[in-house]
Coordinates of N, CA and C in Angstrom, one line a residue:
M1 N 93.7 128.4 65.4 CA 92.4 128.4 66.2 C 92.4 128.4 67.5
Q2 N 92.3 129.3 68.4 CA 92.3 129.1 69.3 C 91.0 128.4 70.4
Q3 N 91.6 127.9 71.1 CA 90.3 126.8 72.1 C 89.9 127.6 73.0
T4 N 88.8 127.5 73.5 CA 87.6 128.1 74.5 C 88.3 127.6 75.3
P5 N 87.8 127.9 76.8 CA 88.9 127.3 78.5 C 88.2 126.2 78.9
L6 N 86.6 126.2 78.4 CA 86.3 124.6 78.1 C 87.1 123.7 77.8
A7 N 87.3 124.0 76.4 CA 88.1 123.3 75.7 C 89.1 122.7 76.2
Q8 N 90.0 123.9 76.4 CA 91.0 123.7 77.2 C 91.3 122.6 78.4
L9 N 90.1 122.8 79.0 CA 90.6 122.5 80.4 C 89.7 120.8 80.3
Q10 N 89.0 120.5 79.1 CA 88.8 119.1 78.8 C 89.9 118.5 78.1
N11 N 91.1 119.2 77.5 CA 91.9 118.4 77.2 C 92.7 118.3 77.9
K12 N 93.1 119.1 78.8 CA 93.6 119.1 79.8 C 93.4 117.8 81.0
K13 N 92.4 117.2 81.3 CA 92.1 116.6 81.9 C 92.1 115.4 81.3
E14 N 92.1 115.2 79.8 CA 92.2 113.9 79.1 C 93.9 113.7 79.2
W15 N 94.4 114.8 79.4 CA 95.7 114.2 78.9 C 96.5 113.8 80.6
I16 N 95.7 114.5 81.4 CA 96.2 114.1 83.1 C 95.7 112.6 83.0
R17 N 94.6 112.4 82.7 CA 93.9 111.0 82.8 C 94.6 110.3 82.1
L18 N 95.3 109.8 81.1 CA 95.9 109.6 80.0 C 97.8 109.1 80.7
E19 N 98.0 109.8 81.2 CA 99.4 110.2 81.4 C 99.5 109.2 83.5
S20 N 98.3 109.4 84.0 CA 98.1 108.6 85.4 C 97.9 107.4 84.9
R21 N 97.2 107.2 84.1 CA 97.4 105.7 83.4 C 98.5 105.0 83.1
E22 N 99.2 105.5 82.4 CA 100.4 105.1 82.3 C 101.1 104.9 83.4
K23 N 100.9 105.8 84.5 CA 102.2 105.7 85.8 C 101.2 105.0 86.5
E24 N 99.7 104.6 86.2 CA 99.1 103.7 87.3 C 100.2 102.4 86.7
A25 N 100.0 101.9 85.2 CA 100.6 101.0 84.9 C 101.7 100.2 85.2
K26 N 102.8 101.8 84.9 CA 104.1 101.1 85.3 C 104.8 100.9 86.9
L27 N 103.9 101.4 87.5 CA 103.4 101.4 89.5 C 103.2 99.7 89.2
N28 N 102.3 99.7 88.5 CA 101.8 98.1 89.0 C 102.8 97.1 88.3
E29 N 103.8 97.1 87.2 CA 103.9 96.8 87.0 C 105.9 96.6 88.0
H30 N 106.1 97.2 88.5 CA 107.1 97.8 89.5 C 106.4 96.6 90.9
L31 N 105.4 97.0 91.0 CA 104.8 96.1 92.0 C 104.7 94.6 92.1
S32 N 104.5 94.6 90.5 CA 104.1 92.7 90.4 C 105.9 92.3 90.5
Y33 N 106.7 93.1 90.1 CA 108.3 92.5 90.4 C 108.7 92.4 91.1
M34 N 108.2 93.1 92.5 CA 109.0 93.2 93.9 C 108.0 91.9 94.4
K35 N 106.4 92.0 93.9 CA 106.4 90.5 94.4 C 106.9 89.5 93.9
E36 N 107.3 89.2 93.0 CA 108.1 88.1 92.4 C 109.3 87.8 93.2
N37 N 109.9 89.0 93.5 CA 111.7 88.8 93.2 C 111.5 89.6 94.9
S38 N 110.8 89.1 95.7 CA 110.9 89.5 97.0 C 111.8 89.2 97.6
D39 N 111.8 88.0 97.7 CA 113.0 86.9 98.5 C 114.7 87.5 98.0
S40 N 114.7 88.1 97.0 CA 115.8 87.9 96.4 C 116.6 89.9 96.6
L41 N 115.3 90.6 97.0 CA 115.4 92.2 97.3 C 115.9 92.1 98.3
V42 N 115.2 91.4 99.3 CA 115.5 91.5 100.8 C 117.0 90.9 100.8
L43 N 117.2 89.9 100.6 CA 118.5 89.3 100.1 C 119.6 90.6 100.1
S44 N 119.4 90.6 99.0 CA 120.5 91.5 98.0 C 120.4 92.7 99.5
G45 N 119.4 93.6 99.8 CA 119.2 94.6 101.0 C 120.1 94.6 101.9
L46 N 120.3 93.2 102.5 CA 120.3 92.9 104.1 C 122.1 92.4 103.4
S47 N 122.3 92.0 102.1 CA 123.5 92.0 102.0 C 124.6 93.1 101.7
S48 N 124.0 94.3 101.2 CA 124.8 95.6 101.1 C 124.3 96.4 102.3
L49 N 123.7 96.0 103.7 CA 123.7 96.5 104.8 C 125.0 95.9 105.7
F50 N 125.3 94.6 105.3 CA 126.4 94.0 106.5 C 127.7 94.0 105.9
F51 N 127.5 94.1 104.5 CA 129.0 94.4 103.1 C 128.7 95.5 102.5
P52 N 129.0 96.6 103.0 CA 128.7 97.9 102.0 C 129.5 98.4 101.5
R53 N 130.9 98.1 101.7 CA 131.8 98.2 100.5 C 132.5 97.4 99.7
I54 N 131.3 96.2 99.3 CA 132.1 95.5 98.3 C 131.7 96.0 96.7
N55 N 133.0 96.1 96.2 CA 133.0 96.9 94.8 C 132.4 96.0 94.2
N56 N 131.4 96.0 93.3 CA 130.7 95.2 92.3 C 131.0 95.5 91.0
S57 N 132.3 96.1 91.1 CA 132.7 96.7 89.0 C 133.0 95.5 88.5
R58 N 132.4 94.9 87.1 CA 133.0 94.6 86.2 C 134.4 94.7 85.7
K59 N 135.3 93.6 85.4 CA 136.3 94.1 85.1 C 135.8 94.3 83.1
E60 N 137.0 95.1 82.6 CA 136.9 95.6 81.4 C 136.6 94.8 80.0
N61 N 137.0 93.5 80.4 CA 136.8 92.8 79.2 C 135.6 92.4 79.2
G62 N 134.2 92.9 80.0 CA 133.2 92.4 79.4 C 132.9 91.3 80.2
D63 N 133.2 90.5 80.8 CA 133.1 89.3 81.7 C 132.1 89.6 82.8
K64 N 131.0 89.2 82.4 CA 129.2 89.6 83.2 C 129.5 89.0 84.8
H65 N 130.2 87.4 84.8 CA 130.1 86.7 86.1 C 131.6 86.9 87.4
S66 N 132.2 88.1 86.8 CA 133.4 88.1 87.6 C 133.2 89.9 88.2
I67 N 133.5 88.8 89.6 CA 133.1 90.6 90.7 C 134.9 90.9 91.4
T68 N 135.1 91.9 91.0 CA 136.0 91.8 91.8 C 136.2 92.6 93.2
T69 N 136.8 92.2 94.2 CA 136.6 93.4 95.5 C 138.0 93.3 95.9
K70 N 138.1 94.6 97.1 CA 138.9 95.1 97.2 C 139.1 95.2 98.5
P71 N 140.6 93.8 99.4 CA 140.3 94.1 100.8 C 140.7 94.9 101.4
K72 N 141.0 96.0 101.2 CA 141.6 97.3 102.0 C 140.4 97.5 102.1
E73 N 139.2 97.9 101.5 CA 138.0 98.8 102.0 C 137.2 97.5 102.5
L74 N 137.2 96.4 102.7 CA 136.5 95.5 103.3 C 136.5 95.8 105.2
F75 N 137.6 95.5 105.7 CA 138.0 96.0 106.6 C 139.0 97.4 107.1
S76 N 138.0 98.5 106.7 CA 138.7 99.6 106.8 C 137.7 100.0 108.2
P77 N 138.1 101.2 109.2 CA 137.4 101.4 110.2 C 136.2 102.1 110.1
L78 N 136.3 102.9 108.3 CA 135.3 103.8 108.1 C 134.0 102.7 108.1
S79 N 134.2 101.7 107.0 CA 133.3 101.0 107.1 C 132.3 100.0 108.1
L80 N 133.3 99.8 109.0 CA 133.1 99.5 110.3 C 132.0 100.3 110.8
L81 N 132.1 102.0 110.7 CA 131.6 102.9 111.4 C 129.9 103.1 110.6
S82 N 130.1 102.8 109.4 CA 128.9 103.2 108.2 C 128.2 101.8 108.6
T83 N 128.9 100.6 108.9 CA 128.0 99.4 109.3 C 127.1 100.1 110.4
I84 N 128.1 100.4 111.3 CA 127.1 100.9 112.7 C 126.0 101.7 112.3
S85 N 126.0 102.7 111.6 CA 125.3 104.0 111.8 C 124.2 103.4 111.1
G86 N 124.6 102.5 110.0 CA 123.3 102.1 108.9 C 122.5 101.2 109.8
G87 N 123.0 99.9 111.0 CA 122.4 99.3 111.9 C 121.5 100.1 113.1
K88 N 121.7 101.5 113.3 CA 121.4 102.3 113.8 C 120.1 102.8 113.2
G89 N 120.2 102.7 112.1 CA 118.9 103.3 111.2 C 118.0 102.1 110.8
I90 N 118.6 101.3 111.2 CA 117.3 99.9 110.6 C 116.8 99.5 112.3
L91 N 117.7 99.6 113.0 CA 116.9 99.1 114.7 C 115.6 99.2 114.2
P92 N 114.6 100.5 114.9 CA 113.4 100.9 114.7 C 112.6 99.9 113.8
I93 N 113.3 99.6 112.6 CA 112.4 98.8 111.9 C 112.5 97.5 112.2
A94 N 113.5 97.3 112.5 CA 113.7 95.6 113.0 C 112.9 95.7 114.2
L95 N 113.2 96.4 115.3 CA 111.8 96.4 116.3 C 110.6 96.0 115.8
E96 N 109.7 96.9 115.2 CA 109.1 97.1 114.7 C 108.5 96.0 114.4
I97 N 109.3 95.2 113.3 CA 108.8 94.1 112.7 C 109.0 93.0 114.0
A98 N 110.0 93.2 114.4 CA 110.2 91.8 116.0 C 109.2 92.2 116.9
Q99 N 108.1 93.1 117.0 CA 107.6 93.6 118.0 C 106.4 92.0 118.5
P100 N 105.5 92.1 117.3 CA 104.5 91.2 117.8 C 105.0 89.7 118.3
F101 N 106.2 89.3 117.6 CA 107.0 88.0 118.2 C 107.4 87.9 118.9
L102 N 107.9 89.3 119.7 CA 108.5 89.1 121.1 C 107.2 89.1 122.6
I103 N 106.1 90.2 121.8 CA 104.9 90.2 122.9 C 104.3 88.5 122.7
T104 N 104.5 87.4 121.7 CA 104.0 86.8 122.1 C 104.8 85.7 122.5
W105 N 106.1 85.6 122.3 CA 107.2 85.3 123.2 C 106.7 84.8 124.6
G106 N 107.0 86.5 125.2 CA 106.7 87.3 126.6 C 105.6 86.7 127.6
L107 N 104.3 86.8 126.4 CA 102.9 86.9 126.9 C 103.3 84.7 127.6
S108 N 103.5 83.8 126.2 CA 103.6 82.8 126.6 C 104.9 82.6 127.8
A109 N 105.6 83.0 128.1 CA 106.5 82.6 129.1 C 106.4 83.4 130.1
A110 N 105.4 84.1 130.5 CA 104.4 84.6 131.6 C 103.8 84.0 132.1
K111 N 102.8 83.2 130.9 CA 101.6 82.1 131.4 C 102.1 80.9 132.0
K112 N 103.3 80.5 131.3 CA 104.2 79.4 131.9 C 104.6 79.5 133.4
L113 N 104.9 81.0 133.6 CA 105.9 81.0 134.7 C 104.7 81.1 136.0
L114 N 103.4 82.0 135.7 CA 102.0 81.6 136.3 C 101.7 80.6 136.6
K115 N 101.4 79.8 135.5 CA 101.1 78.4 135.7 C 101.8 77.9 136.8
R116 N 103.1 77.7 136.9 CA 104.0 76.9 137.4 C 104.0 77.5 139.0
A117 N 103.4 78.5 139.0 CA 103.6 79.2 140.4 C 102.5 78.8 141.3
F118 N 101.4 78.6 140.6 CA 100.3 78.7 141.3 C 99.2 76.9 141.1
T119 N 100.0 75.9 140.7 CA 99.8 75.0 140.4 C 100.5 73.9 141.5
K120 N 100.0 72.8 141.8 CA 101.0 72.0 143.1 C 101.4 70.8 141.9
K121 N 102.8 70.4 142.4 CA 103.6 69.9 141.7 C 103.1 68.3 142.4
K122 N 102.9 67.3 141.7 CA 102.9 65.9 142.0 C 103.6 65.0 142.4
K123 N 104.0 64.5 143.6 CA 104.8 63.7 144.2 C 105.1 62.6 143.8

């Protein structure tokens, strides 16, 4: 039995509505995870920025707590270049985050300088 175009649209609308609810639930789950673990996520992001070449591969025997690192990879010129280029990419973001603090500090420093310049010192 073939559906009418209206019935097809209604079925498609219902299917899209259910799919969007599932995706919304998954998105809310991810956001709540990020809120709960934001501190560890930020620290892991920063550590991966500063130490990008550490190899976190596990040993073959299944030991979950052992991490192997290769010293040659830590100090290679390419890792230094990748760290510098990564820093260039994050610099605008860091400036955007630090800008309110810098403005506040600059205004308070300027206020202190003006106050010192226009007030008499008591002897």
